[in-house]
Tab-separated table of C-alpha atoms in Angstrom:
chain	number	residue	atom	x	y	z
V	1	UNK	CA	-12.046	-70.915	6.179
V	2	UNK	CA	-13.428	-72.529	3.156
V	3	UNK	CA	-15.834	-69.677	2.897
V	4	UNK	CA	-12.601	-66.926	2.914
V	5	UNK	CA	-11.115	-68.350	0.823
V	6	UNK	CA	-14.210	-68.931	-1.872
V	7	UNK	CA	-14.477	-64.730	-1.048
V	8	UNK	CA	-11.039	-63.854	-2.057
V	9	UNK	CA	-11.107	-65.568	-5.223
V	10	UNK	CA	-14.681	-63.463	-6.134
V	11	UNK	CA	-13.396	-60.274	-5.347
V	12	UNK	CA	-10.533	-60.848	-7.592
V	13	UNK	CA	-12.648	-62.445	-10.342
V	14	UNK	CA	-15.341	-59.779	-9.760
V	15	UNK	CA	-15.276	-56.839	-7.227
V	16	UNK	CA	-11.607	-56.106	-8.342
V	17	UNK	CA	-11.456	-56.142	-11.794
V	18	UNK	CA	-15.158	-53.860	-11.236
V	19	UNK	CA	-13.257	-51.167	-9.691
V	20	UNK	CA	-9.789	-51.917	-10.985
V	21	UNK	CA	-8.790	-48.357	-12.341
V	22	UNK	CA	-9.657	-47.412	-8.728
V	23	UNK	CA	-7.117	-49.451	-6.846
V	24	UNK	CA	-4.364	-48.506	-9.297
V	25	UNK	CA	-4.607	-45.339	-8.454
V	26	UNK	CA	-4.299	-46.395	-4.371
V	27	UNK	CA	-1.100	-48.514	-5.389
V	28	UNK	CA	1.450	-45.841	-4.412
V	29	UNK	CA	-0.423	-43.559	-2.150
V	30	UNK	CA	-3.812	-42.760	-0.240
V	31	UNK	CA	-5.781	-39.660	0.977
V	32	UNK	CA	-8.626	-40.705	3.112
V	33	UNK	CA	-10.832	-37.538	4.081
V	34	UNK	CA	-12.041	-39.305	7.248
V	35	UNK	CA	-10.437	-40.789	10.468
V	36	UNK	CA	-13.044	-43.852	11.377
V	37	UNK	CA	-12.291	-44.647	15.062
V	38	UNK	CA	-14.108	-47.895	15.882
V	39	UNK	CA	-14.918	-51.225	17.717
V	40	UNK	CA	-13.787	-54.776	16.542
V	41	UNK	CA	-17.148	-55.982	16.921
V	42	UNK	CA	-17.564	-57.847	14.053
V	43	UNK	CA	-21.037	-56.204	13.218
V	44	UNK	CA	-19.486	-53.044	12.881
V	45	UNK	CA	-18.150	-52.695	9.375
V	46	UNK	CA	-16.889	-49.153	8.463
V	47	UNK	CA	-17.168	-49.263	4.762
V	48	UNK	CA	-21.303	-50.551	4.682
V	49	UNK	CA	-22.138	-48.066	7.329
V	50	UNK	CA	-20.852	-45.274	5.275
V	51	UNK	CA	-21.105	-46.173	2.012
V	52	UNK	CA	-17.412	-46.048	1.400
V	53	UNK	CA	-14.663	-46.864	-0.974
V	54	UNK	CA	-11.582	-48.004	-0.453
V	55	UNK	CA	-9.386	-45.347	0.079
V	56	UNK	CA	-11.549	-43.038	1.689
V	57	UNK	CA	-11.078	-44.056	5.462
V	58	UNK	CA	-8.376	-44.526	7.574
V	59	UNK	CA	-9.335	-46.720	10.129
V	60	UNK	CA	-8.679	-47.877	13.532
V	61	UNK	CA	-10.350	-50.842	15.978
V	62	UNK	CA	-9.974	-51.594	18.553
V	63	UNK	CA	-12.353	-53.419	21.871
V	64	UNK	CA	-14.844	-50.456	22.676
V	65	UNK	CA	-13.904	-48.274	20.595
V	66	UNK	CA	-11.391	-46.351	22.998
V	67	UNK	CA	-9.434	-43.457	22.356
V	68	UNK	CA	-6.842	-43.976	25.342
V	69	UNK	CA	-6.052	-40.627	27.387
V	70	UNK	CA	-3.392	-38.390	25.651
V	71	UNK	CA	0.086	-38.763	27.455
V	72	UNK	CA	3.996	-38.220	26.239
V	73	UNK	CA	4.395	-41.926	27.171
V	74	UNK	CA	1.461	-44.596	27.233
V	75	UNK	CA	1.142	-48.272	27.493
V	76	UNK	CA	-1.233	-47.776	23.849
V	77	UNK	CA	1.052	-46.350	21.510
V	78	UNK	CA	-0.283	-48.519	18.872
V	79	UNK	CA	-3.500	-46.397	18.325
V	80	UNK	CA	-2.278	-43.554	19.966
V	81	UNK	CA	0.354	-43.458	17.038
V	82	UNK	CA	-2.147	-44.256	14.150
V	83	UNK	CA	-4.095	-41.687	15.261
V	84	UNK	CA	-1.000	-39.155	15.232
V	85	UNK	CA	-0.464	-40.598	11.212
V	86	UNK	CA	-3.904	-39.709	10.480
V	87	UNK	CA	-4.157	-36.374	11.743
V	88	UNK	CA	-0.183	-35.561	10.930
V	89	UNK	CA	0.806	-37.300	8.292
V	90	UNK	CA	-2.496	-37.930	6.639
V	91	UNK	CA	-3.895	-34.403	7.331
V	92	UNK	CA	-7.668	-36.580	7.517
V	93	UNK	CA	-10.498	-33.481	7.819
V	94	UNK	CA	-12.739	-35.547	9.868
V	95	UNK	CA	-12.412	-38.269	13.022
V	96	UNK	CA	-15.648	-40.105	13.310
V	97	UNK	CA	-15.602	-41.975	17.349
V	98	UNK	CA	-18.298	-45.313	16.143
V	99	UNK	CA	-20.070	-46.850	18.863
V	100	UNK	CA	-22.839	-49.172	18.783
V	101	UNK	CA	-25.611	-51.211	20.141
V	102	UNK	CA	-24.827	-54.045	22.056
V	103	UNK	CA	-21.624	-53.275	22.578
V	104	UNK	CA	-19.500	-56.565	24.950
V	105	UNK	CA	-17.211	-53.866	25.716
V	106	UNK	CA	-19.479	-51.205	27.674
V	107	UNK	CA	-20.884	-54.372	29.344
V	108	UNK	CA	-17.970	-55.725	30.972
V	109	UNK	CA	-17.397	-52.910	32.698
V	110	UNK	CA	-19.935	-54.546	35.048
V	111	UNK	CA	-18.599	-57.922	35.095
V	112	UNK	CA	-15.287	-59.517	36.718
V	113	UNK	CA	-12.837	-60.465	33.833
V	114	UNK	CA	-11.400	-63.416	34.294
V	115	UNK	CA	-7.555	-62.870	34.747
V	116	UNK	CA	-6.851	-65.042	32.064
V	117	UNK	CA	-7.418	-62.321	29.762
V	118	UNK	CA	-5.796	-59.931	31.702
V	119	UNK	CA	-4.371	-57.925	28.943
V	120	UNK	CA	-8.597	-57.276	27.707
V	121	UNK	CA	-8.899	-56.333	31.860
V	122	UNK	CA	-6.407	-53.771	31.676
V	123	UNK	CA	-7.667	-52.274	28.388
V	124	UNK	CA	-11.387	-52.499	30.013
V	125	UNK	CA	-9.838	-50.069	32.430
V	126	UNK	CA	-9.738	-46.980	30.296
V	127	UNK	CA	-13.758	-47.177	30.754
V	128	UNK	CA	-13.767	-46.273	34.211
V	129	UNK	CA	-14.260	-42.644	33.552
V	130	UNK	CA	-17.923	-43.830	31.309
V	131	UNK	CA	-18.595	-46.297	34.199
V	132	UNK	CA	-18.571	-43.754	37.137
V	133	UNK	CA	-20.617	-40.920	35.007
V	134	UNK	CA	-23.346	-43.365	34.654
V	135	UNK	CA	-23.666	-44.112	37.963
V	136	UNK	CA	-23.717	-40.462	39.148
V	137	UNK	CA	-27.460	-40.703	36.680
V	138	UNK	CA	-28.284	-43.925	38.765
V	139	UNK	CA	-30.261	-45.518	35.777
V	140	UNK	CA	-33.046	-47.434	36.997
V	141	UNK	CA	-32.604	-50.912	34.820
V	142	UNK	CA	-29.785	-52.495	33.638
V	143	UNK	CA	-31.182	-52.096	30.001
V	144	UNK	CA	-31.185	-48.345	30.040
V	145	UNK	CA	-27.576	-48.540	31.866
V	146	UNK	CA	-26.152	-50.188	28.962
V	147	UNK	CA	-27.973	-47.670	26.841
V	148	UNK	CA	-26.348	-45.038	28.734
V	149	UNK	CA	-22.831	-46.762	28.992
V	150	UNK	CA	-22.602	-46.699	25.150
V	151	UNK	CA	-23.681	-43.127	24.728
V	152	UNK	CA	-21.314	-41.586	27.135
V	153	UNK	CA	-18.285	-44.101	26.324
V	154	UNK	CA	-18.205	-42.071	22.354
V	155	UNK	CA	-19.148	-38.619	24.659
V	156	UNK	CA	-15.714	-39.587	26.450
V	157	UNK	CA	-13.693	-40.655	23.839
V	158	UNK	CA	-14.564	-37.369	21.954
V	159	UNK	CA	-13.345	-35.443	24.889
V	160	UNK	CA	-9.766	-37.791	25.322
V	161	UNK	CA	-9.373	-37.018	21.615
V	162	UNK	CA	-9.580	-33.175	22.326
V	163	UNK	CA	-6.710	-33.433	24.856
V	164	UNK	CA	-4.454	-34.464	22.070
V	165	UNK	CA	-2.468	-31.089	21.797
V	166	UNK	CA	-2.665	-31.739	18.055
V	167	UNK	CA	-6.201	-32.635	17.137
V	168	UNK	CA	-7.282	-30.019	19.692
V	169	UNK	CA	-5.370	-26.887	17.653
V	170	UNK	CA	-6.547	-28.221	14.233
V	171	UNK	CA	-10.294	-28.445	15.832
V	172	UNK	CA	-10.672	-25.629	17.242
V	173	UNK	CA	-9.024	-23.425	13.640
V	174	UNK	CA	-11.996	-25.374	12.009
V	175	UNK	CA	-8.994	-27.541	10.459
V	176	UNK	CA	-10.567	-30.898	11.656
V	177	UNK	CA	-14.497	-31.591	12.492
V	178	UNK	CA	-14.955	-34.192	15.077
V	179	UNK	CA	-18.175	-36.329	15.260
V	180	UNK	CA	-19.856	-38.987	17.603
V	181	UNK	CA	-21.694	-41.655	16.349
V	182	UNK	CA	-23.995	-44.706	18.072
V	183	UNK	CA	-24.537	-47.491	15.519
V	184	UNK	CA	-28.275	-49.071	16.335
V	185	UNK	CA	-27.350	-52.847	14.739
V	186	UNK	CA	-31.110	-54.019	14.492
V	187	UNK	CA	-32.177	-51.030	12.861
V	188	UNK	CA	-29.160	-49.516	11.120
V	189	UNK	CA	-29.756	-46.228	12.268
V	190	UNK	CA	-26.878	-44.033	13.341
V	191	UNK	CA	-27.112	-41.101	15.851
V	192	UNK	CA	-24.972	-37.962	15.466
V	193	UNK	CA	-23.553	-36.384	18.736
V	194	UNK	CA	-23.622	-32.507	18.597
V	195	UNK	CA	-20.182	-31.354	20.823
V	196	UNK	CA	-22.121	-28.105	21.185
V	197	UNK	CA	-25.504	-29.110	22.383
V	198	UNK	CA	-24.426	-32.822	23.699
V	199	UNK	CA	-27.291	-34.618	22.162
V	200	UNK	CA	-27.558	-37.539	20.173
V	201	UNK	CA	-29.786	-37.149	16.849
V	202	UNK	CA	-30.783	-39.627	14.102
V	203	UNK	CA	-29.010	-38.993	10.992
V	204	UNK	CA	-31.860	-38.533	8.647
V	205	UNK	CA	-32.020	-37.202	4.872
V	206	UNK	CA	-31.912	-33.657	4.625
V	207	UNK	CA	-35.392	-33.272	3.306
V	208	UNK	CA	-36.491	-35.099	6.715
V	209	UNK	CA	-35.194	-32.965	9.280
C-alpha cells in the first residue's frame, strides 16, 4: 500500500501540476470520443495501450471483457447501463471490445469454478456461446484453443453489442464505428478485427501496410 500511496503523492507533485490546465477543464464535464470495453486483468491498462489522456475514454471492465446479451431486464445492468450512458448520454463515436493474451477468463471456461465464487461462475456463463463455437473448429491443442477462445470471445461480444437496438441504429447510419481488438501482452501488439471480412490484422503504421 506503501507503494500507492508514495504514487499518489507524485502525481500530485508531478503528473498533475504537468497537465494541470488539462484537468480543469474535465472539472465540470467530459467528452470522451471512444467507448473502451475491457477486462480487469490488471495487465490491461486502457490509457498505455492507446496513448490516451484523461478524458478521452470512457471506460468499462469487467472479468473477460463481456458485453452481456441485450435484454429489457438483465441480471447486469451495471454495464449494460454504462454502456447505454456512453452511447446516449455521452454520444462516444467509437466502442473499442479489448481482449487479450492470456486471458483467466477465456480459460475457465474449461475448468470447474469452485462454488465459492459462485457469483464469477455465473458471470463465466455468458461465455458459453465462445465456448461451443470453438469446439465446432475442434482445435487440436489446448494452446491454440485458448488462442481461439480469446479471438472469438471479442468476435461475440461485437455481435451482443449489435443487438443493442441503440448501438445497432447509430452503427449502421455510420453514427458509431465499432472495433475488435486482441491485446498480445508479451509483445504489445494489438490486432484489429474487420466486422466485414472477420479477420484479425496487426495494427501497423500506415507506411507499413
Amino acid at each position: 500500500m506503501e507503494k500507492l500511496i508514495q504514487g499518489a503523492i507524485k502525481f500530485q507533485e508531478e503528473d498533475f501540476l504537468e497537465h494541470q490546465e488539462l484537468y480543469e477543464s474535465l472539472q465540470r464535464t467530459q467528452n470522451p470520443e471512444t467507448l473502451f470495453i475491457g477486462c480487469a486483468d490488471s495487465r490491461v491498462v486502457p490509457s498505455k495501450i492507446t496513448n490516451t489522456k484523461p478524458g478521452e475514454l470512457f471506460v468499462i471492465r469487467n472479468v473477460g471483457n463481456i458485453v452481456p446479451p441485450y435484454a429489457q431486464h438483465n441480471h447486469f445492468i451495471s454495464i449494460t447501463s454504462a454502456i447505454e450512458y456512453a452511447v446516449m448520454v455521452l454520444n462516444v463515436q467509437n466502442i473499442i471490445v479489448c481482449g487479450h493474451s492470456n486471458c483467466g477468463a477465456c480459460q475457465a471456461i474449461y475448468n470447474d469454478i469452485s462454488d465459492e465464487t459462485r457469483h464469477l461462475k455465473k458471470w463465466i456463463r455468458l461465455l458459453e456461446p465462445v465456448r461451443h463455437q470453438v469446439d465446432i473448429l475442434k482445435p487440436n491443442s489446448f494452446a491454440k484453443r485458448i488462442w481461439l477462445t480469446e479471438q472469438i470471445n471479442i468476435e461475440v461480444q461485437v455481435d451482443n453489442l449489435l443487438n443493442y437496438p441503440f448501438i445497432k441504429k447509430k452503427w449502421e447510419e455510420k453514427q458509431l464505428n465499432i472495433f475488435g481488438w486482441y491485446y498480445i501482452i508479451p509483445t504489445g501488439e494489438i490486432m484489429n478485427y474487420d466486422l466485414h471480412t472477420k479477420e484479425f490484422r496487426v495494427i501497423k503504421p500506415k507506411e507499413e501496410q
